[in-house]
PDB file of C-alpha atoms in Angstrom:
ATOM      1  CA  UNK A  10       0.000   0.000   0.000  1.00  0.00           C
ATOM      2  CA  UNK A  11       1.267   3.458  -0.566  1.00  0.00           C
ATOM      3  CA  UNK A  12       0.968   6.686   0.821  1.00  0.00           C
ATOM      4  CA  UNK A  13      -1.974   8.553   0.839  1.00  0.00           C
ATOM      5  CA  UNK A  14      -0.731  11.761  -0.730  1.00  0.00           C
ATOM      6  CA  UNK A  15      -3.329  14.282   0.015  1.00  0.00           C
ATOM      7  CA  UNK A  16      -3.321  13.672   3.993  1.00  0.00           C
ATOM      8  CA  UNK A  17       0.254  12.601   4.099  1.00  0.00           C
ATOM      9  CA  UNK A  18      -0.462   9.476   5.839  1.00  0.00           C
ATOM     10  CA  UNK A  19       0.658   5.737   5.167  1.00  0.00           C
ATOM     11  CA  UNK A  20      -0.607   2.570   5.821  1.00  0.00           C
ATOM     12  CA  UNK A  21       0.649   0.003   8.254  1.00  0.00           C
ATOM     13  CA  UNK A  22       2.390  -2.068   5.276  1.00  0.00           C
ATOM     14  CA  UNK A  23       4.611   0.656   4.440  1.00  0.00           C
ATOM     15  CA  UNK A  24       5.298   1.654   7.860  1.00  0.00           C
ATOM     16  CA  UNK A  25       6.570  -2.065   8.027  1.00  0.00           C
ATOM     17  CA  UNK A  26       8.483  -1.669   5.047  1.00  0.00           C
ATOM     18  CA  UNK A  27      10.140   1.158   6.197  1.00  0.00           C
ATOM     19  CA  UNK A  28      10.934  -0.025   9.772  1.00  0.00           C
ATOM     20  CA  UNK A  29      11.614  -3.363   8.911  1.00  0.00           C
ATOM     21  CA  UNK A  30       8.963  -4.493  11.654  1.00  0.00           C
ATOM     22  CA  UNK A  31       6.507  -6.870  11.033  1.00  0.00           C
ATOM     23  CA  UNK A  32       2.763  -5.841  10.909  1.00  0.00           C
ATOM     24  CA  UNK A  33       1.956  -8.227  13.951  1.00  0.00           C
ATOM     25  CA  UNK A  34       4.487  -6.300  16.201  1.00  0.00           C
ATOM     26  CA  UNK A  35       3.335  -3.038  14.594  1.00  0.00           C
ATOM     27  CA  UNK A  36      -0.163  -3.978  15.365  1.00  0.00           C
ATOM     28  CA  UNK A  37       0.819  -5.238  19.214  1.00  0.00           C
ATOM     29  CA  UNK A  38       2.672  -2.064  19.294  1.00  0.00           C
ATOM     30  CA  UNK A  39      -0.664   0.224  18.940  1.00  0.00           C
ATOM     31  CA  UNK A  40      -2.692  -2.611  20.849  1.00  0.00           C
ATOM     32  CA  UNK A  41      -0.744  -1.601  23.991  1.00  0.00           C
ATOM     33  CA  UNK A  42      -0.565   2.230  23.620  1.00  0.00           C
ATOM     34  CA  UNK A  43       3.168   2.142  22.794  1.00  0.00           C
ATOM     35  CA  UNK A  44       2.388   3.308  18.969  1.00  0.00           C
ATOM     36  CA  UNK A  45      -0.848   4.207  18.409  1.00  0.00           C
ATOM     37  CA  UNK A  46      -1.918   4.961  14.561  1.00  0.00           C
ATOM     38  CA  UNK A  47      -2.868   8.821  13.878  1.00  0.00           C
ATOM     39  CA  UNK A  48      -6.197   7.598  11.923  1.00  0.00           C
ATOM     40  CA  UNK A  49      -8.244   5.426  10.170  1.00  0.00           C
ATOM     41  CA  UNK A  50      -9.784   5.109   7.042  1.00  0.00           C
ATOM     42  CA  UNK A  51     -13.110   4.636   6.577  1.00  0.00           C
ATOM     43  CA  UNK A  52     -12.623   1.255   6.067  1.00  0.00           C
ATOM     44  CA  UNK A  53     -11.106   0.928   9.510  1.00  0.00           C
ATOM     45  CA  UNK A  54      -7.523   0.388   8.068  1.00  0.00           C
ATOM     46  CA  UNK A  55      -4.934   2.103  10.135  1.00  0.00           C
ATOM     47  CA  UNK A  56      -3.188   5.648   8.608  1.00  0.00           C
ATOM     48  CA  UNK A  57       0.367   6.714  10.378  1.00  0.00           C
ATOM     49  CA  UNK A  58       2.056  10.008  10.008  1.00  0.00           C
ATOM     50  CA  UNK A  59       5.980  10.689   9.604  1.00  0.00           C
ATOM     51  CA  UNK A  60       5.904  11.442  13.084  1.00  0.00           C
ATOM     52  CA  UNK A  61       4.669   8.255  13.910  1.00  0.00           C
ATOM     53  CA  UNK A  62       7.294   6.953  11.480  1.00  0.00           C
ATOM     54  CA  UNK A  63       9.849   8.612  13.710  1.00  0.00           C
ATOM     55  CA  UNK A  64       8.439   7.851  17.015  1.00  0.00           C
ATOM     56  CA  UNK A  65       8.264   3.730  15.721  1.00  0.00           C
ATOM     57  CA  UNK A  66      12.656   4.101  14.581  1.00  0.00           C
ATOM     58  CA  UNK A  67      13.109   5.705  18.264  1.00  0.00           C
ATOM     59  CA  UNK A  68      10.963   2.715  19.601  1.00  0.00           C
ATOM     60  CA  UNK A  69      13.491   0.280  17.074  1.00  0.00           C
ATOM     61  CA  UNK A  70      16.572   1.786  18.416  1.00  0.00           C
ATOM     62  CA  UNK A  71      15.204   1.092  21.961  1.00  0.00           C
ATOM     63  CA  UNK A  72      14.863  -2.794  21.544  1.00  0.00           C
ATOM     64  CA  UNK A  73      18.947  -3.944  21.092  1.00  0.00           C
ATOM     65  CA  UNK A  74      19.250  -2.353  24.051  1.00  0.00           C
ATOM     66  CA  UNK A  75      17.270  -4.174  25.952  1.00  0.00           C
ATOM     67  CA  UNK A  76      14.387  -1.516  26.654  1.00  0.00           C
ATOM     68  CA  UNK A  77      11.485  -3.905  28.507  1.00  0.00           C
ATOM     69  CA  UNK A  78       7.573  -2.381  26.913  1.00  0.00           C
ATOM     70  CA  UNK A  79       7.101  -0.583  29.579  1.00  0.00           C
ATOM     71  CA  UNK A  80      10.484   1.176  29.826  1.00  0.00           C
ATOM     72  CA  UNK A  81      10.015   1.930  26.030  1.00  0.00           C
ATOM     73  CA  UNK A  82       6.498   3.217  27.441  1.00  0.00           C
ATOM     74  CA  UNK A  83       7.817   5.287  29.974  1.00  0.00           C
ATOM     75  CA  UNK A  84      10.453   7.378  27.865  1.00  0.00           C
ATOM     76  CA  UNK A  85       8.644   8.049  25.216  1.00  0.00           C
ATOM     77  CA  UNK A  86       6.086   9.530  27.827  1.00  0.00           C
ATOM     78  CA  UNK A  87       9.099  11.583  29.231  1.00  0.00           C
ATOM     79  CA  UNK A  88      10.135  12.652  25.648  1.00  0.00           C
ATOM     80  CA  UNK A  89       6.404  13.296  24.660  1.00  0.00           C
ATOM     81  CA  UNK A  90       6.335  16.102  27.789  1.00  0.00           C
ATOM     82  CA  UNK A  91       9.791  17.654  26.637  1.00  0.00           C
ATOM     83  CA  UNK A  92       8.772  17.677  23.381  1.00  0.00           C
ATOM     84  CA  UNK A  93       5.360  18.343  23.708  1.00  0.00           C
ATOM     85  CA  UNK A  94       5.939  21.561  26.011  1.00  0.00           C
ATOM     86  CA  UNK A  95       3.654  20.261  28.351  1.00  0.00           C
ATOM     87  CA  UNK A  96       3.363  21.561  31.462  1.00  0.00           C
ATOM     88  CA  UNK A  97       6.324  19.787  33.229  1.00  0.00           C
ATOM     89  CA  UNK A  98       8.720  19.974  30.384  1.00  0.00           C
ATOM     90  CA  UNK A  99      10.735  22.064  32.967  1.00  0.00           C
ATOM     91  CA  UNK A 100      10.160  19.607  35.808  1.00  0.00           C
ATOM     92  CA  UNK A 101      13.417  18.892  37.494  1.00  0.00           C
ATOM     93  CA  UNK A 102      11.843  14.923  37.921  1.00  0.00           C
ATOM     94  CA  UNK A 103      11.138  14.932  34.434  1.00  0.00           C
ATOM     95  CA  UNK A 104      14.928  15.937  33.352  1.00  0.00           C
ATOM     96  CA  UNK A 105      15.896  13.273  36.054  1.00  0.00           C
ATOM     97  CA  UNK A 106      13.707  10.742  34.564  1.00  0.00           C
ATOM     98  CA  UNK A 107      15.424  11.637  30.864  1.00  0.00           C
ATOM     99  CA  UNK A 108      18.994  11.657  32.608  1.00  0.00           C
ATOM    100  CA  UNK A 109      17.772   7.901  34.051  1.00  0.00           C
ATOM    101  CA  UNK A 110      17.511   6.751  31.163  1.00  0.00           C
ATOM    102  CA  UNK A 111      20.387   8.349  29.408  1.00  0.00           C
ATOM    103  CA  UNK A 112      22.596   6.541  31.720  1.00  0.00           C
ATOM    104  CA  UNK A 113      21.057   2.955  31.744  1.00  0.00           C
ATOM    105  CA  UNK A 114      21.388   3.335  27.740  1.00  0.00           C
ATOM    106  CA  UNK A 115      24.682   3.982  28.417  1.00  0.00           C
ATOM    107  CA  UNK A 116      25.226   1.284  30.520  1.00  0.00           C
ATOM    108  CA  UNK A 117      23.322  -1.287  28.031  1.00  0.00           C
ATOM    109  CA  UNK A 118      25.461   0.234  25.331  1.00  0.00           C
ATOM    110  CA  UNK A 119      29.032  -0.389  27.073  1.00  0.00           C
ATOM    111  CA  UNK A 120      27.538  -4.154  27.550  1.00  0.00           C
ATOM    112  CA  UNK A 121      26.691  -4.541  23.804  1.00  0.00           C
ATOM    113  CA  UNK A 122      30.299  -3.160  23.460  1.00  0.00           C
ATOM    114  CA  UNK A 123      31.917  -5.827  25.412  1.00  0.00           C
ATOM    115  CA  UNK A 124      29.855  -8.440  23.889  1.00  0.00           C
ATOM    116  CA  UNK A 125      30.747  -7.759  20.241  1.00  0.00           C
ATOM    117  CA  UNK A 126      34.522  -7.450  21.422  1.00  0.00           C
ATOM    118  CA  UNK A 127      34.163 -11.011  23.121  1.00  0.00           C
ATOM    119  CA  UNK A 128      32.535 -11.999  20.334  1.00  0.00           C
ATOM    120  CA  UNK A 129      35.267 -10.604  18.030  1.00  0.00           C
ATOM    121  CA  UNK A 130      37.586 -12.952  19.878  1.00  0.00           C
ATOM    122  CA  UNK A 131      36.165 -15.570  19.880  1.00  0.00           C
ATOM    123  CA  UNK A 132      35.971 -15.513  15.927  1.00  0.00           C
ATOM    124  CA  UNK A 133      39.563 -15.122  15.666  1.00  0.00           C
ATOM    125  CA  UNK A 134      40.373 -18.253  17.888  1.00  0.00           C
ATOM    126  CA  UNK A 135      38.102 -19.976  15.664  1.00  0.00           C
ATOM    127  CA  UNK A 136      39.736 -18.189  12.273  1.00  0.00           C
ATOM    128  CA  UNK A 137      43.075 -19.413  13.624  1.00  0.00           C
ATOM    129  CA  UNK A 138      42.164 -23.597  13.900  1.00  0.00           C
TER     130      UNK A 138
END
């Protein structure tokens, strides 16, 4: 399915296609509030926008490292304040919450880090049998 040009929307397929996620997790995605679609058509098919485009690569780059649901749930709340200008954008708690999870990325990052180096490794003992 293609985009529909004169609202600027797209349907789930190519939101797929251009994430690389499959419609299921797409689907399970909006079923529990982490990605909810922008519209429907009158048909009842789902319509996304590029922001929800953007919001579903943010939720992508979450998963290698490690996010759980509801810690993907519970920055992109944080994010929707800051970005939203909601009242609280300024909230010292909220910044803390954002600064939370800058570190624990961080953290899950350095991990990944030392994985791929182990893993690096251990290819080269294997190269050199």
């Amino acid at each position: 399915m293609t985009a529909d040009t004169a609202t600027g929307t797209m349907h789930i397929g190519e939101l797929a296609e251009k994430t690389g996620l499959s419609l299921r997790t797409i689907r399970h995605y909006d079923e529990i509030g982490l990605l909810k679609a922008s519209g429907r058509t009158e048909g009842g098919f789902r319509l996304y926008t590029q922001e929800d485009l953007s919001r579903l690569i943010l939720i992508r780059r979450m998963k290698p490292l490690g996010f759980s649901l509801e810690e993907m749930i519970e920055l992109l709340k944080v994010i929707d304040i800051l970005q939203g200008g909601e009242s609280g954008s300024d909230n010292p708690e909220v910044r803390e919450e954002l600064s939370n999870f800058i570190r624990l990325a961080v953290e899950r990052r350095e991990k990944l880090r030392d994985q791929l180096k182990m893993a690096d490794e251990f290819l080269d003992l294997l190269r050199r049998q």
